[in-house]
């Protein structure tokens, strides 16, 4: 598969660069104001990175992980510790700050642990803080490259499931904006199938309240020439009932070993409806999104500001669509039980039922 991965890596020139490392700063495409305005923000400190993740200037499980990884490097850039032991203390503080930004996407914690453990390993041989920082920078860049390779492999596995003329239903944005690489997870099969000559189109629900579908998925798919139809979230049932959907492909923020999938709010609705209408429902995620330790009850489902539901984003900024005083409950993820999942597509292959056994097999695959 490797030669094909290299060929596709050369062929796929993403229009968007959501995350760019500049050696002493991170340049992030501000996703809070797309598609109305293309604005980049510079993150030069750990706090800058924490704010960008918390405020969703950058979002999407893999993109959050990659951004946090570079945030750990910036911890040694913004103020150079006096020695490598002080550097470890600085990195522990940075991990603490970044781990508090958003609770559901496991990629954040996976990336922070990987970077900190790498730092511990490097301090045993690094003769200076600069050597430690250079080693950490290499690790963050490696995470980015591994993520892109994983998406290409997921895309190849997923593209095999797509026929010429198929329509894919998605949710939220699990595209190149959500992973930072420009290819995405749920969108990777769509881009690669199209590259391989299959005419694939997409139905993208707007994905209230943050509108990742209407503002981000529509934007990136159309930029990449994919035929896209936007629908209201409440229309997913009817498009399935009318057989307008051949397959559902969604991303994930956290997948448990028993096959429970945490993803954007509304994913459960699509999964249950797809199961009812006999439509294949696939989840796409790199193995860095698989949480091998938690049970369903251990996972915190993020709740965000009530104003995300009370308002809608427009080119002029957010406008209220209801009474400002109304009470709001705003969970931004849900959890889909494994019975509603046809398969989980990772860079190591596709796990089908029994998911609990086959996910472990994929993780143990060398
Ligand atoms: C590549 S999957 C990304 C995943 O993250 C999104 O959530 P958010 O926009 O709140 O970060 C959504 O759940 C996507 O499926």
XYZ file of C-alpha atoms and ligand atoms in Angstrom:
381
model
C 0.000 0.000 0.000
C 2.953 2.318 0.712
C 3.719 3.144 -2.964
C 0.073 4.117 -3.496
C 0.189 6.255 -0.331
C 3.212 8.137 -1.689
C 1.553 8.555 -5.090
C -1.629 9.954 -3.534
C 0.374 12.189 -1.185
C 1.961 13.752 -4.250
C -1.314 13.972 -6.197
C -3.511 15.433 -3.451
C -2.767 19.112 -3.200
C -5.191 20.376 -0.536
C -6.552 23.854 -1.165
C -6.499 24.612 2.548
C -3.639 24.539 5.082
C -5.440 24.541 8.428
C -2.250 24.077 10.474
C 1.249 25.263 9.573
C 4.357 25.015 11.838
C 6.843 27.857 11.345
C 9.624 26.770 13.748
C 8.701 29.185 16.530
C 4.973 29.649 15.986
C 1.910 27.834 14.732
C -0.185 29.438 11.989
C -3.810 28.326 12.232
C -6.652 28.898 9.767
C -9.378 30.423 11.961
C -12.334 28.061 11.534
C -14.678 30.241 13.589
C -15.237 32.580 10.649
C -15.047 30.278 7.611
C -16.405 30.403 4.942
C -17.156 34.090 5.331
C -13.533 35.141 5.855
C -10.159 33.423 5.442
C -8.105 34.634 8.385
C -5.029 33.040 9.990
C -3.997 33.389 13.613
C -0.492 32.932 15.029
C 0.001 30.907 18.193
C 3.346 31.662 19.874
C 2.673 30.431 23.398
C 0.987 27.554 25.194
C -1.814 29.915 26.209
C -2.295 30.959 22.554
C -2.677 27.280 21.605
C -5.009 26.569 24.531
C -7.219 29.500 23.557
C -7.307 28.418 19.902
C -8.444 24.896 20.848
C -10.883 25.983 23.591
C -12.483 28.613 21.313
C -12.509 26.247 18.328
C -10.376 28.390 16.051
C -8.925 24.959 15.368
C -11.170 21.927 15.949
C -11.577 18.323 14.976
C -10.080 15.462 16.941
C -6.867 14.892 14.930
C -6.303 18.622 14.373
C -6.647 19.233 18.114
C -4.037 16.548 18.793
C -1.575 17.931 16.251
C -2.058 21.503 17.504
C -1.533 20.461 21.121
C 1.625 18.576 20.131
C 3.097 21.775 18.687
C 1.838 23.599 21.782
C 4.217 21.440 23.810
C 7.103 22.557 21.580
C 6.073 26.198 22.014
C 6.326 25.728 25.786
C 10.115 25.530 25.280
C 10.108 28.360 22.751
C 8.224 31.037 24.661
C 10.614 30.852 27.637
C 13.721 28.675 27.470
C 14.150 26.700 30.712
C 17.609 26.727 32.328
C 18.140 22.985 31.997
C 16.397 19.817 30.816
C 14.960 19.009 34.266
C 13.356 22.472 34.406
C 12.194 21.854 30.838
C 10.327 18.735 31.975
C 8.551 20.803 34.643
C 7.646 23.395 31.988
C 6.280 20.644 29.749
C 4.268 19.131 32.602
C 2.631 22.518 33.163
C 1.971 22.899 29.423
C 0.364 19.436 29.311
C -1.841 20.375 32.262
C -3.001 23.602 30.587
C -3.644 22.011 27.182
C -5.397 18.946 28.643
C -8.086 21.232 30.095
C -9.091 22.789 26.764
C -11.672 20.217 25.534
C -12.627 16.917 27.227
C -14.015 14.531 24.583
C -11.555 14.085 21.706
C -9.049 11.497 22.934
C -6.478 12.618 20.325
C -5.711 15.611 22.559
C -4.644 13.449 25.492
C -2.948 10.873 23.252
C -0.802 13.614 21.653
C 0.070 15.296 24.969
C 1.070 11.970 26.544
C 3.150 11.046 23.492
C 4.979 14.391 23.521
C 5.635 14.318 27.274
C 6.838 10.715 27.210
C 9.128 11.611 24.295
C 10.523 14.488 26.346
C 11.277 12.144 29.256
C 13.021 9.772 26.856
C 15.011 12.615 25.241
C 16.202 14.105 28.552
C 18.168 10.931 29.217
C 20.409 11.789 26.243
C 19.830 15.483 25.394
C 22.829 17.613 26.354
C 20.856 20.868 26.161
C 17.340 22.279 26.242
C 17.770 23.196 22.592
C 18.488 19.561 21.733
C 15.395 18.530 23.704
C 13.281 21.150 21.898
C 14.570 19.997 18.486
C 13.712 16.396 19.362
C 10.197 17.392 20.416
C 9.714 19.424 17.257
C 10.632 16.335 15.223
C 8.076 14.301 17.186
C 5.291 16.825 16.552
C 6.124 16.886 12.830
C 6.110 13.075 12.881
C 2.608 13.067 14.407
C 1.459 15.346 11.590
C 2.989 13.097 8.880
C 1.604 9.940 10.503
C -1.858 11.536 10.567
C -1.711 12.300 6.830
C -0.498 8.783 6.003
C -3.294 7.360 8.156
C -5.899 9.413 6.322
C -4.661 8.262 2.930
C -4.827 4.617 4.064
C -8.318 5.133 5.547
C -9.267 6.817 2.300
C -8.110 3.829 0.268
C -10.005 1.351 2.457
C -13.085 3.583 2.382
C -12.899 4.203 -1.371
C -13.229 0.443 -1.926
C -16.686 0.690 -0.329
C -17.814 3.415 -2.754
C -19.333 2.740 -6.162
C -19.395 5.188 -9.073
C -22.450 7.413 -8.566
C -22.754 6.826 -4.803
C -24.006 9.481 -2.408
C -22.356 9.700 1.009
C -24.082 11.224 4.034
C -21.706 12.839 6.508
C -22.097 14.861 9.692
C -20.199 17.832 11.084
C -16.786 18.331 9.492
C -14.500 15.327 9.465
C -12.524 16.725 6.568
C -9.128 18.237 6.052
C -10.071 21.133 8.330
C -10.752 18.680 11.180
C -7.460 16.842 10.812
C -5.170 19.685 9.835
C -3.778 17.844 6.823
C -6.312 18.867 4.183
C -7.540 15.308 3.471
C -9.688 14.379 6.493
C -11.061 11.116 7.816
C -14.676 10.744 6.651
C -13.883 12.800 3.559
C -10.719 10.870 2.629
C -12.620 8.074 0.803
C -14.625 10.710 -1.040
C -11.532 12.582 -2.243
C -9.637 9.389 -3.108
C -12.603 7.726 -4.849
C -12.981 10.889 -6.932
C -9.231 10.815 -7.715
C -9.697 7.216 -8.859
C -12.488 8.324 -11.244
C -15.619 7.477 -9.228
C -18.335 10.163 -9.316
C -19.192 10.449 -5.612
C -21.438 13.138 -4.159
C -22.097 14.182 -0.594
C -25.094 15.177 1.485
C -23.848 17.369 4.318
C -26.124 18.199 7.271
C -25.599 21.750 8.535
C -24.703 20.349 12.001
C -26.178 22.810 14.459
C -25.283 24.545 16.632
C -21.691 25.261 15.494
C -22.587 24.646 11.823
C -19.422 22.677 10.946
C -21.377 21.103 8.067
C -22.854 24.266 6.576
C -19.756 26.417 7.131
C -16.808 24.016 6.843
C -17.721 20.767 5.061
C -19.634 22.498 2.264
C -16.728 24.946 1.899
C -13.949 22.364 1.686
C -15.831 19.859 -0.479
C -16.817 22.502 -3.016
C -13.244 23.886 -2.993
C -12.187 20.347 -3.959
C -14.825 19.952 -6.676
C -17.058 17.448 -4.860
C -20.803 17.647 -5.668
C -22.342 18.639 -2.347
C -25.911 19.112 -1.094
C -26.538 20.901 2.191
C -29.503 19.775 4.312
C -30.992 20.748 7.639
C -30.064 18.305 10.405
C -33.730 17.376 10.688
C -33.774 16.135 7.074
C -31.426 13.145 7.609
C -34.393 10.812 8.164
C -36.187 11.779 4.976
C -33.070 11.554 2.756
C -32.564 8.018 4.032
C -36.274 7.124 3.736
C -36.212 8.372 0.107
C -33.069 6.237 -0.595
C -31.007 9.323 -1.470
C -28.125 7.976 0.657
C -26.027 4.933 -0.308
C -23.671 4.978 2.673
C -23.003 7.024 5.805
C -19.395 7.970 6.629
C -18.614 9.956 9.773
C -15.544 10.818 11.829
C -14.983 10.211 15.534
C -13.607 11.953 18.582
C -13.174 8.846 20.652
C -13.769 5.148 19.955
C -13.845 2.663 22.841
C -12.525 -0.874 22.493
C -16.086 -2.224 22.729
C -17.054 -0.169 19.656
C -18.895 2.732 21.294
C -18.283 5.835 19.158
C -18.208 9.385 20.525
C -18.756 11.925 17.789
C -20.578 15.137 16.954
C -24.092 15.511 18.375
C -26.491 14.058 15.833
C -24.289 11.082 14.929
C -26.438 8.772 17.050
C -29.543 9.970 15.192
C -27.936 9.126 11.833
C -26.694 5.755 13.091
C -30.092 4.623 14.389
C -31.874 5.820 11.244
C -29.279 4.150 8.987
C -29.735 0.895 10.932
C -33.502 1.203 10.506
C -33.249 1.832 6.756
C -30.545 -0.784 6.142
C -27.922 1.775 5.068
C -24.235 0.999 5.859
C -22.878 3.251 8.623
C -19.070 3.577 8.769
C -16.899 5.445 11.235
C -13.465 6.599 10.068
C -10.676 7.430 12.474
C -6.937 6.875 12.936
C -6.038 4.399 15.686
C -4.932 7.425 17.758
C -8.678 7.997 18.280
C -9.158 4.582 19.899
C -9.324 4.828 23.694
C -8.170 1.473 25.088
C -8.875 2.313 28.740
C -12.186 4.114 29.181
C -15.695 2.789 29.607
C -18.692 4.755 28.290
C -19.403 6.226 31.711
C -15.822 7.495 32.007
C -16.033 9.752 28.958
C -17.039 13.379 29.462
C -19.336 14.708 26.755
C -18.439 18.364 26.293
C -21.166 20.930 26.921
C -20.517 24.335 25.437
C -21.896 27.853 25.772
C -25.710 28.224 25.588
C -25.158 31.060 23.139
C -23.921 28.536 20.568
C -27.545 27.298 20.423
C -29.208 30.679 20.876
C -27.312 32.154 17.906
C -26.265 31.363 14.356
C -23.004 32.493 12.712
C -23.285 34.793 9.709
C -20.897 36.911 7.640
C -21.787 39.792 9.982
C -21.066 37.717 13.114
C -23.400 35.731 15.367
C -27.072 36.679 15.496
C -29.688 35.527 18.016
C -32.374 33.188 16.696
C -34.302 33.042 19.994
C -34.862 34.820 23.294
C -31.564 35.567 25.029
C -32.996 34.435 28.358
C -34.046 30.949 27.300
C -32.461 28.018 29.164
C -30.259 25.825 26.960
C -28.752 22.326 27.157
C -25.855 22.127 24.668
C -24.029 18.773 24.617
C -21.804 18.887 21.497
C -21.105 15.140 21.206
C -23.117 11.962 21.573
C -22.288 8.270 21.857
C -23.324 5.610 19.338
C -23.550 2.002 20.574
C -21.653 -0.555 18.453
C -24.843 -2.296 17.244
C -25.527 0.675 14.967
C -22.000 0.691 13.471
C -21.373 -1.351 10.308
C -17.609 -0.953 10.501
C -14.754 1.197 11.758
C -12.223 2.194 9.104
C -8.699 2.882 10.400
C -5.292 3.136 8.736
C -4.728 -0.494 9.738
C -7.854 -1.791 8.073
C -11.595 -2.072 8.637
C -12.963 -3.491 11.883
C -16.359 -5.150 11.499
C -18.433 -7.085 14.030
C -17.578 -8.302 16.585
C -16.017 -4.851 16.964
C -14.560 -5.519 20.416
C -12.496 -8.403 19.020
C -11.622 -6.894 15.664
C -10.586 -3.494 17.034
C -8.113 -5.247 19.318
C -6.826 -7.252 16.344
C -6.244 -4.025 14.385
C -4.376 -2.443 17.296
C -2.188 -5.531 17.719
C -1.456 -5.674 13.993
C 2.249 -4.992 13.367
C -11.851 14.093 11.932
S -13.130 13.787 12.979
C -13.313 15.265 13.823
C -14.531 15.286 14.728
O -14.433 16.467 15.543
C -15.595 17.239 15.342
O -15.980 17.905 16.511
P -15.572 19.455 16.741
O -15.852 20.182 15.469
O -16.469 19.881 17.897
O -14.107 19.448 17.132
C -16.635 16.233 14.927
O -17.077 15.477 16.041
C -15.830 15.398 13.966
O -16.394 14.174 13.640
